[in-house]
Coordinates of N, CA and C in Angstrom, one line a residue:
M1 N 0.6 -1.1 0.3 CA -0.2 0.3 -0.2 C 0.6 1.4 -0.3
S2 N 0.9 1.8 -0.7 CA 1.3 4.0 -1.0 C 1.2 5.0 -0.4
R3 N 1.5 5.1 0.3 CA 0.7 6.9 1.2 C -0.2 6.9 -0.2
P4 N -0.5 7.3 -1.0 CA -1.4 7.8 -1.1 C -2.7 7.2 -1.2
D5 N -2.6 5.6 -1.3 CA -3.8 4.1 -1.2 C -4.0 4.7 0.5
L6 N -3.1 4.7 1.8 CA -3.1 5.0 2.9 C -4.3 6.1 2.4
Y7 N -4.1 7.8 2.1 CA -4.4 8.9 2.3 C -6.3 8.7 1.9
R8 N -6.1 7.5 1.4 CA -6.9 7.5 0.1 C -8.5 7.0 1.7
V9 N -7.9 5.7 2.0 CA -8.9 5.4 3.6 C -8.7 5.8 4.9
W10 N -7.5 6.5 4.9 CA -7.7 7.7 6.4 C -8.1 8.8 6.7
G11 N -8.8 9.1 5.2 CA -9.3 10.7 5.2 C -8.1 11.9 5.2
N12 N -9.1 13.1 5.6 CA -8.6 14.1 6.5 C -8.5 14.5 7.4
T13 N -9.1 13.9 8.4 CA -9.2 13.6 9.9 C -8.5 13.4 10.7
L14 N -7.4 12.2 9.8 CA -6.4 11.6 11.3 C -7.2 10.5 11.8
L15 N -7.8 10.1 11.5 CA -8.1 8.4 13.0 C -7.9 8.2 12.6
P16 N -7.3 7.7 14.3 CA -6.7 5.9 14.6 C -7.0 5.4 13.8
Y17 N -5.3 4.8 13.9 CA -5.6 3.9 13.1 C -5.0 2.4 12.6
L18 N -5.2 1.2 12.5 CA -4.4 0.3 12.8 C -4.0 -0.1 11.3
L19 N -2.0 -0.5 11.2 CA -1.9 -0.6 10.2 C -1.1 -1.8 10.2
G20 N -1.4 -3.2 9.6 CA -1.1 -4.6 8.8 C -0.1 -4.8 8.3
G21 N 1.4 -5.3 7.9 CA 2.2 -5.8 6.8 C 2.6 -6.4 7.0
D22 N 4.3 -6.4 6.4 CA 5.3 -7.2 5.7 C 6.2 -6.5 6.1
D23 N 7.4 -6.6 6.7 CA 8.7 -6.3 7.3 C 9.1 -6.2 5.7
M24 N 9.1 -8.3 4.8 CA 9.4 -8.3 4.0 C 8.9 -8.2 2.3
Q25 N 7.7 -7.4 2.9 CA 7.1 -7.2 1.5 C 7.4 -6.1 0.6
L26 N 8.0 -6.6 -0.6 CA 8.2 -5.6 -1.9 C 6.7 -4.2 -2.0
P27 N 8.2 -3.1 -2.2 CA 7.9 -2.3 -1.6 C 6.6 -1.8 -3.0
P28 N 6.0 -0.8 -2.9 CA 4.7 0.4 -4.0 C 5.6 0.3 -5.3
T29 N 5.1 -0.3 -6.2 CA 5.4 0.0 -7.6 C 5.2 1.0 -8.7
V30 N 6.4 1.7 -9.2 CA 5.7 2.9 -9.2 C 6.2 2.4 -11.6
M31 N 5.4 3.1 -11.3 CA 6.4 2.7 -12.9 C 6.2 3.7 -13.7
T32 N 5.5 4.5 -13.0 CA 6.0 6.4 -14.2 C 6.9 6.4 -13.5
K33 N 8.0 5.6 -12.9 CA 8.6 6.8 -11.5 C 10.3 7.0 -12.3
D34 N 10.6 7.1 -14.0 CA 11.6 7.3 -14.5 C 11.4 7.5 -15.5
E35 N 10.3 7.6 -16.1 CA 9.7 7.6 -17.6 C 10.0 9.9 -17.8
K36 N 11.1 10.3 -18.7 CA 10.7 12.0 -18.9 C 10.5 12.1 -20.1
D37 N 10.1 13.8 -20.2 CA 9.7 14.1 -20.4 C 10.0 13.9 -22.2
E38 N 10.0 13.9 -23.3 CA 10.8 13.7 -24.7 C 10.4 15.3 -25.3
D39 N 11.6 16.0 -24.4 CA 12.0 17.4 -24.9 C 13.1 18.0 -25.9
E40 N 13.2 18.5 -26.7 CA 14.2 18.9 -27.8 C 15.4 19.8 -26.5
K41 N 14.0 20.8 -26.2 CA 15.1 21.6 -25.0 C 15.6 21.2 -24.3
D42 N 15.2 20.6 -23.9 CA 16.0 19.6 -22.3 C 16.3 18.5 -22.6
E43 N 18.1 18.4 -22.5 CA 18.5 17.1 -22.4 C 17.9 16.3 -22.3
D44 N 18.2 16.2 -21.0 CA 17.4 15.5 -19.8 C 16.3 15.1 -20.0
G45 N 15.4 16.0 -20.1 CA 13.9 15.7 -19.5 C 13.5 16.3 -18.7
H46 N 12.4 15.8 -18.3 CA 11.8 16.4 -17.1 C 11.1 15.4 -16.9
H47 N 10.9 14.3 -15.6 CA 10.0 13.3 -14.9 C 8.5 14.1 -15.3
R48 N 8.2 12.7 -15.8 CA 6.8 12.7 -15.9 C 5.9 12.3 -14.7
N49 N 6.7 12.0 -13.0 CA 6.1 11.6 -12.5 C 6.6 12.6 -11.4
R50 N 6.9 13.9 -10.7 CA 7.9 14.2 -9.5 C 7.2 14.2 -8.6
L51 N 6.7 12.9 -8.2 CA 6.8 12.3 -6.8 C 7.6 11.2 -7.3
G52 N 7.4 10.8 -7.9 CA 7.4 9.1 -8.5 C 8.5 8.8 -7.5
A53 N 9.4 8.8 -6.4 CA 10.4 8.1 -5.8 C 9.5 8.3 -4.3
D54 N 8.8 9.0 -4.4 CA 8.5 9.3 -2.5 C 7.2 7.7 -2.9
G55 N 6.6 7.6 -3.7 CA 5.5 6.5 -4.4 C 6.5 5.4 -4.3
T56 N 7.6 5.2 -3.9 CA 7.9 3.4 -3.5 C 8.1 3.8 -1.9
L57 N 7.8 4.4 -0.5 CA 7.5 3.7 0.3 C 6.4 3.8 0.9
S58 N 6.0 2.5 1.2 CA 5.4 1.9 1.5 C 4.9 2.4 2.8
A59 N 3.9 2.6 3.2 CA 2.6 3.6 3.7 C 3.3 3.1 5.6
L60 N 3.3 1.4 5.8 CA 4.0 0.7 6.3 C 5.4 1.6 7.5
E61 N 5.9 1.4 5.8 CA 7.4 2.1 6.2 C 7.4 3.7 6.5
F62 N 7.0 4.3 5.7 CA 6.6 5.5 6.7 C 6.2 5.6 7.8
F63 N 5.2 5.1 8.8 CA 4.8 5.0 10.3 C 6.5 4.8 10.6
R64 N 7.1 3.0 10.2 CA 7.7 2.8 11.3 C 8.9 4.5 10.6
A65 N 9.0 4.5 10.7 CA 9.9 5.4 10.0 C 10.2 6.7 10.8
S66 N 8.8 6.8 11.3 CA 8.5 8.2 12.0 C 8.5 8.4 13.5
G67 N 8.7 6.2 14.2 CA 8.6 5.8 14.8 C 7.4 6.3 16.0
W68 N 6.5 5.2 14.3 CA 5.3 4.9 15.4 C 5.6 3.4 16.6
P69 N 4.8 3.4 17.6 CA 5.3 2.4 18.2 C 4.6 0.2 16.9
I70 N 5.0 -0.1 17.1 CA 4.9 -1.5 16.3 C 4.9 -2.3 17.4
Y71 N 4.1 -3.1 16.4 CA 3.5 -4.4 17.3 C 3.4 -5.9 16.1
R72 N 4.9 -6.6 17.1 CA 4.9 -7.6 16.1 C 4.3 -9.3 15.6
L73 N 3.5 -9.6 15.3 CA 3.0 -10.7 15.9 C 4.1 -12.1 15.0
R74 N 4.0 -13.1 15.8 CA 5.5 -13.6 15.0 C 4.3 -15.2 15.7
T75 N 3.4 -15.2 15.9 CA 2.7 -16.8 16.0 C 1.8 -16.6 14.1
Q76 N 2.0 -18.0 14.1 CA 1.1 -18.5 12.6 C 0.0 -18.3 13.0
L77 N -1.3 -17.3 12.6 CA -2.5 -17.7 13.2 C -3.2 -18.2 12.1
R78 N -3.3 -18.7 11.5 CA -4.1 -19.5 9.7 C -3.5 -20.3 8.8
M79 N -2.4 -20.2 9.4 CA -1.9 -21.6 7.3 C -2.0 -22.9 8.6
A80 N -2.1 -24.1 8.2 CA -2.4 -25.5 8.9 C -0.3 -25.1 8.8
R81 N -0.1 -25.9 10.4 CA 0.9 -26.4 10.8 C 2.1 -27.7 9.0
G82 N 3.0 -26.3 9.5 CA 3.8 -27.1 8.3 C 4.3 -26.2 6.9
L83 N 2.7 -25.5 6.5 CA 2.7 -24.8 5.1 C 3.6 -23.0 5.0
F84 N 3.9 -22.9 6.2 CA 4.8 -21.5 6.8 C 6.7 -22.7 6.6
N85 N 6.8 -23.6 6.6 CA 8.1 -23.6 7.8 C 9.3 -23.5 5.9
T86 N 8.4 -23.3 4.2 CA 9.2 -22.7 3.2 C 9.8 -21.7 3.8
C87 N 8.4 -20.7 3.6 CA 8.6 -19.1 3.4 C 9.6 -19.1 4.7
H88 N 9.2 -19.4 5.9 CA 9.9 -19.2 6.9 C 11.7 -19.7 6.6
R89 N 12.1 -20.2 6.4 CA 13.9 -20.9 6.3 C 14.1 -20.0 4.9
E90 N 13.0 -19.6 3.4 CA 14.0 -19.2 2.8 C 13.9 -17.2 2.6
V91 N 12.7 -17.2 3.8 CA 12.4 -15.2 3.8 C 12.8 -14.4 4.9
Y92 N 11.6 -15.9 6.0 CA 12.2 -15.0 7.3 C 12.9 -15.4 8.5
S93 N 14.0 -16.1 8.1 CA 15.6 -17.4 9.0 C 15.2 -16.5 9.6
D94 N 15.5 -14.6 9.8 CA 16.0 -14.3 11.1 C 14.9 -14.0 12.6
V95 N 13.5 -14.4 11.9 CA 12.3 -14.0 13.0 C 12.2 -15.9 13.4
P96 N 12.4 -15.5 14.6 CA 11.6 -17.2 15.6 C 10.0 -16.2 15.2
F97 N 9.7 -18.1 15.0 CA 8.1 -17.8 14.7 C 7.2 -19.2 15.6
N98 N 6.3 -19.5 16.0 CA 6.0 -20.6 16.3 C 4.2 -20.6 15.5
Y99 N 3.6 -21.8 15.5 CA 2.0 -21.6 14.9 C 1.1 -21.7 16.5
G100 N 0.0 -21.2 16.0 CA -0.4 -20.7 17.2 C -2.1 -22.2 17.1
T101 N -2.8 -21.9 18.1 CA -3.8 -23.5 18.0 C -4.6 -23.8 16.9
G102 N -4.6 -22.3 16.7 CA -5.2 -22.9 15.4 C -5.3 -23.3 14.0
S103 N -3.4 -23.8 13.8 CA -2.7 -24.4 12.7 C -3.3 -25.8 12.8
D104 N -3.8 -26.6 13.6 CA -4.2 -27.4 14.3 C -4.3 -28.4 12.8
L105 N -4.2 -29.5 12.3 CA -4.8 -30.1 11.2 C -6.6 -30.5 11.3
G106 N -7.1 -30.8 12.4 CA -7.9 -31.0 13.1 C -9.5 -29.2 12.6
N107 N -8.1 -28.1 12.1 CA -9.3 -27.0 12.2 C -9.1 -26.3 10.4
H108 N -8.4 -27.8 9.5 CA -7.8 -27.4 8.3 C -8.7 -28.9 7.2
A109 N -9.2 -29.5 7.5 CA -10.3 -30.4 6.6 C -9.7 -30.0 5.5
T110 N -9.7 -29.0 4.8 CA -9.9 -28.7 3.0 C -8.6 -29.0 2.6
G111 N -7.7 -28.8 3.8 CA -5.6 -29.9 3.0 C -5.9 -30.6 3.4
V112 N -6.2 -31.2 4.5 CA -6.5 -32.5 4.7 C -6.8 -34.0 3.5
N113 N -8.4 -33.1 2.9 CA -9.0 -33.6 1.4 C -8.4 -33.3 -0.1
L114 N -7.4 -32.1 0.7 CA -6.4 -31.9 -1.2 C -5.5 -32.9 -0.6
E115 N -4.8 -33.1 0.4 CA -3.4 -33.4 0.6 C -4.0 -36.0 0.1
R116 N -4.7 -35.7 0.5 CA -5.6 -37.3 0.1 C -6.0 -37.4 -1.3
Y117 N -6.6 -35.9 -1.6 CA -6.9 -36.5 -3.0 C -5.1 -36.7 -3.8
L118 N -4.7 -35.7 -3.1 CA -2.9 -35.3 -4.5 C -2.7 -37.0 -4.0
R119 N -2.2 -37.3 -3.3 CA -2.2 -38.9 -2.7 C -2.3 -39.8 -3.8
A120 N -3.5 -39.9 -4.3 CA -4.5 -40.9 -5.0 C -3.9 -40.5 -5.9
R121 N -4.7 -39.6 -6.8 CA -4.1 -38.9 -8.0 C -2.3 -39.3 -8.6
F122 N -1.7 -38.7 -7.6 CA -0.5 -39.3 -8.2 C 0.6 -39.6 -6.8
P123 N 0.5 -41.2 -7.4 CA 0.8 -41.9 -5.7 C 2.3 -41.5 -5.2
R124 N 3.2 -41.6 -6.2 CA 4.2 -40.9 -6.1 C 5.1 -40.0 -5.1
L125 N 3.5 -39.1 -4.8 CA 3.6 -37.7 -4.1 C 4.1 -38.7 -2.8
A126 N 5.2 -37.8 -2.2 CA 5.9 -38.5 -0.6 C 4.6 -37.8 0.6
P127 N 4.2 -38.6 1.9 CA 3.1 -37.6 2.0 C 3.9 -36.2 2.9
A128 N 2.7 -35.4 3.7 CA 3.9 -34.7 4.8 C 3.9 -35.4 5.5
A129 N 5.0 -34.3 6.8 CA 5.3 -35.1 8.0 C 3.6 -35.5 8.7
A130 N 3.6 -36.5 9.5 CA 3.0 -36.1 10.6 C 2.0 -35.4 11.3
G131 N 0.9 -34.6 11.4 CA 0.5 -33.8 11.7 C 0.5 -32.3 11.5
T132 N 1.0 -32.9 9.6 CA 1.1 -31.3 9.6 C 1.3 -31.3 8.3
L133 N 1.0 -30.4 7.4 CA 0.5 -30.1 5.5 C 2.5 -29.6 4.9
S134 N 2.2 -30.5 3.5 CA 3.2 -29.4 3.2 C 2.6 -28.8 2.0
E135 N 3.2 -27.9 0.9 CA 3.2 -27.5 0.3 C 2.8 -27.5 -1.5
V136 N 2.3 -28.1 -2.4 CA 2.8 -28.5 -3.5 C 2.5 -27.2 -4.5
F137 N 3.4 -27.9 -5.8 CA 3.2 -27.0 -6.6 C 3.1 -28.1 -7.7
V138 N 2.7 -26.9 -8.3 CA 2.2 -27.9 -9.8 C 2.7 -26.6 -11.0
H139 N 3.0 -28.3 -11.9 CA 4.4 -27.8 -13.1 C 3.1 -27.4 -14.3
C140 N 2.8 -26.4 -14.8 CA 2.2 -26.4 -16.1 C 2.7 -26.5 -17.8
E141 N 3.5 -27.4 -18.1 CA 3.6 -27.1 -18.9 C 2.7 -26.6 -20.0
G142 N 3.9 -25.9 -21.2 CA 2.6 -24.9 -22.1 C 2.3 -23.5 -21.9
T143 N 1.7 -23.6 -20.6 CA 1.1 -21.8 -20.6 C 2.0 -21.0 -21.3
K144 N 1.3 -20.3 -21.5 CA 1.9 -18.7 -21.8 C 2.1 -17.5 -21.5
C145 N 2.8 -16.8 -20.9 CA 2.1 -15.8 -19.8 C 2.5 -14.4 -21.0
L146 N 1.2 -13.8 -20.4 CA 0.7 -12.4 -21.4 C 1.5 -11.4 -20.7
V147 N 2.0 -10.5 -21.2 CA 2.7 -9.6 -20.0 C 1.9 -8.0 -20.4
D148 N 1.4 -7.0 -19.9 CA 0.7 -6.0 -20.5 C 1.4 -4.9 -21.3
E149 N 1.4 -4.8 -22.3 CA 2.5 -3.2 -22.3 C 2.7 -2.3 -21.8
V150 N 1.5 -1.6 -21.2 CA 1.0 -0.5 -20.2 C 2.5 -0.7 -19.4
T151 N 0.7 -1.6 -18.0 CA 1.6 -1.6 -16.4 C 2.8 -3.1 -16.5
H152 N 2.9 -3.9 -17.6 CA 4.0 -4.7 -17.0 C 3.9 -5.5 -16.4
S153 N 2.3 -5.9 -16.2 CA 1.3 -6.8 -15.2 C 1.6 -8.2 -16.3
K154 N 1.5 -9.3 -15.4 CA 1.8 -10.4 -16.1 C 0.4 -11.3 -15.8
R155 N 0.2 -12.0 -16.8 CA -1.1 -13.4 -15.9 C -1.1 -14.4 -17.1
N156 N -1.4 -15.0 -16.8 CA -1.9 -16.5 -17.6 C -2.9 -17.2 -17.6
P157 N -3.8 -16.9 -18.0 CA -5.8 -17.6 -18.5 C -4.8 -19.0 -18.0
D158 N -4.1 -19.7 -18.8 CA -4.0 -21.1 -18.9 C -4.2 -21.9 -17.3
Q159 N -2.9 -21.4 -16.8 CA -2.6 -21.1 -15.2 C -4.0 -21.7 -14.3
V160 N -4.7 -21.0 -14.6 CA -6.2 -20.1 -13.7 C -7.1 -21.7 -14.5
L161 N -6.9 -21.7 -15.7 CA -7.9 -23.5 -16.6 C -7.1 -24.4 -16.0
N162 N -6.1 -24.3 -16.0 CA -5.1 -25.9 -15.1 C -6.3 -25.7 -13.7
A163 N -5.7 -24.7 -13.0 CA -6.6 -25.1 -11.6 C -8.5 -25.3 -11.7
L164 N -8.3 -24.5 -12.1 CA -10.0 -25.1 -12.3 C -10.3 -26.4 -12.7
D165 N -9.7 -26.5 -13.6 CA -10.0 -28.2 -14.6 C -9.2 -29.2 -13.0
F166 N -8.4 -28.7 -12.3 CA -7.7 -30.0 -11.1 C -8.9 -29.8 -10.4
L167 N -9.2 -28.6 -9.9 CA -10.4 -28.6 -9.0 C -12.0 -29.2 -9.1
A168 N -11.9 -29.0 -10.1 CA -13.3 -29.6 -10.2 C -13.4 -31.5 -10.5
D169 N -12.1 -31.5 -10.8 CA -11.6 -33.5 -11.0 C -11.9 -33.6 -9.4
M170 N -11.3 -32.7 -8.3 CA -10.7 -33.0 -6.9 C -12.3 -33.0 -6.7
V171 N -13.5 -32.5 -6.9 CA -14.2 -32.6 -5.9 C -15.3 -33.2 -6.4
K172 N -15.0 -33.7 -7.8 CA -16.3 -35.1 -8.5 C -15.6 -36.3 -7.7
T173 N -14.6 -36.3 -8.5 CA -13.3 -37.5 -7.7 C -13.2 -37.7 -5.7
A174 N -13.5 -36.3 -5.6 CA -12.8 -37.0 -3.6 C -14.5 -36.7 -3.6
R175 N -15.2 -36.4 -4.0 CA -16.4 -36.2 -3.5 C -16.7 -35.7 -2.1
I176 N -16.2 -34.4 -2.5 CA -16.4 -33.1 -1.8 C -17.2 -32.6 -1.7
S177 N -18.0 -31.4 -1.2 CA -19.3 -30.9 -1.4 C -18.4 -29.2 -2.3
A178 N -18.3 -29.1 -3.5 CA -17.7 -27.9 -3.4 C -17.6 -26.7 -2.6
A179 N -19.4 -26.4 -2.1 CA -19.2 -25.0 -1.7 C -18.7 -25.6 -0.1
D180 N -18.7 -26.4 0.3 CA -17.3 -26.6 1.8 C -15.8 -26.3 1.6
E181 N -15.9 -26.8 0.8 CA -14.4 -27.6 0.4 C -13.2 -26.6 0.1
A182 N -14.1 -26.2 -1.9 CA -12.9 -25.8 -2.7 C -13.0 -24.4 -3.0
R183 N -12.3 -23.5 -2.1 CA -12.7 -22.2 -1.9 C -10.6 -21.6 -2.7
I184 N -11.3 -21.1 -4.0 CA -10.1 -21.1 -4.4 C -9.5 -19.1 -5.4
R185 N -8.6 -18.8 -5.0 CA -8.5 -17.3 -4.6 C -7.7 -17.1 -6.1
G186 N -7.4 -17.0 -7.4 CA -6.3 -15.9 -7.9 C -6.5 -15.1 -8.7
P187 N -5.4 -14.4 -8.8 CA -5.5 -12.9 -9.0 C -5.8 -12.7 -9.9
F188 N -6.2 -13.2 -11.1 CA -6.8 -13.0 -13.0 C -8.4 -12.9 -12.4
G189 N -9.3 -12.7 -11.8 CA -10.6 -13.3 -11.9 C -10.5 -14.5 -11.9
H190 N -12.5 -14.7 -13.4 CA -13.0 -15.5 -13.6 C -11.8 -15.8 -14.7
A191 N -11.9 -16.9 -14.9 CA -11.1 -18.3 -16.1 C -12.5 -17.6 -17.6
P192 N -11.6 -17.0 -18.8 CA -12.3 -16.4 -19.0 C -13.4 -18.4 -20.4
G193 N -14.8 -18.1 -20.4 CA -15.4 -19.1 -20.7 C -15.5 -20.5 -20.0
R194 N -15.0 -20.4 -18.4 CA -15.1 -21.2 -17.4 C -15.9 -20.5 -16.5
N195 N -16.6 -21.2 -15.5 CA -17.7 -21.2 -14.2 C -17.7 -22.0 -13.9
R196 N -17.0 -22.3 -12.6 CA -17.4 -23.4 -11.9 C -17.1 -22.7 -10.4

């Protein structure tokens, strides 16, 4: 979240505000930060976005630098036990953390059903350690990543279709309720021509 985003929510009255975030999160991206006008009178050109560098400072970073009090939560409350291990090892190895009681497998029936389905469909898949779940990465060979010419953002509709087909098969094969068990959130909205 950039500071202009913050001010849009915060308003002009500066009410008390609780802001959550991640110290390791990437800073806001300002695509026009280095763009300059092509002016023949000026060799260097003028920056189109003269406040671009300011936009790269996140609201969280701004408040931290201003000396506002910070509470650092070091307990994993939502993910099933084991699912944060890779992220902790690769990104947050210097931050001590533990799993809360909400991370027990009894609270994650969807994940347990997904693992059961995956092990039946892919018998060579190694099981997660007892009492934990483990992440699974699915390779979608032959898909194409589309890059927006203006924003340079990327999307891969073929991966979305593969994910929808995968979930549809899981719901049919494992005979689980799609309403109760199969929830998916993707960055690209719904895939064209597929509503499941």
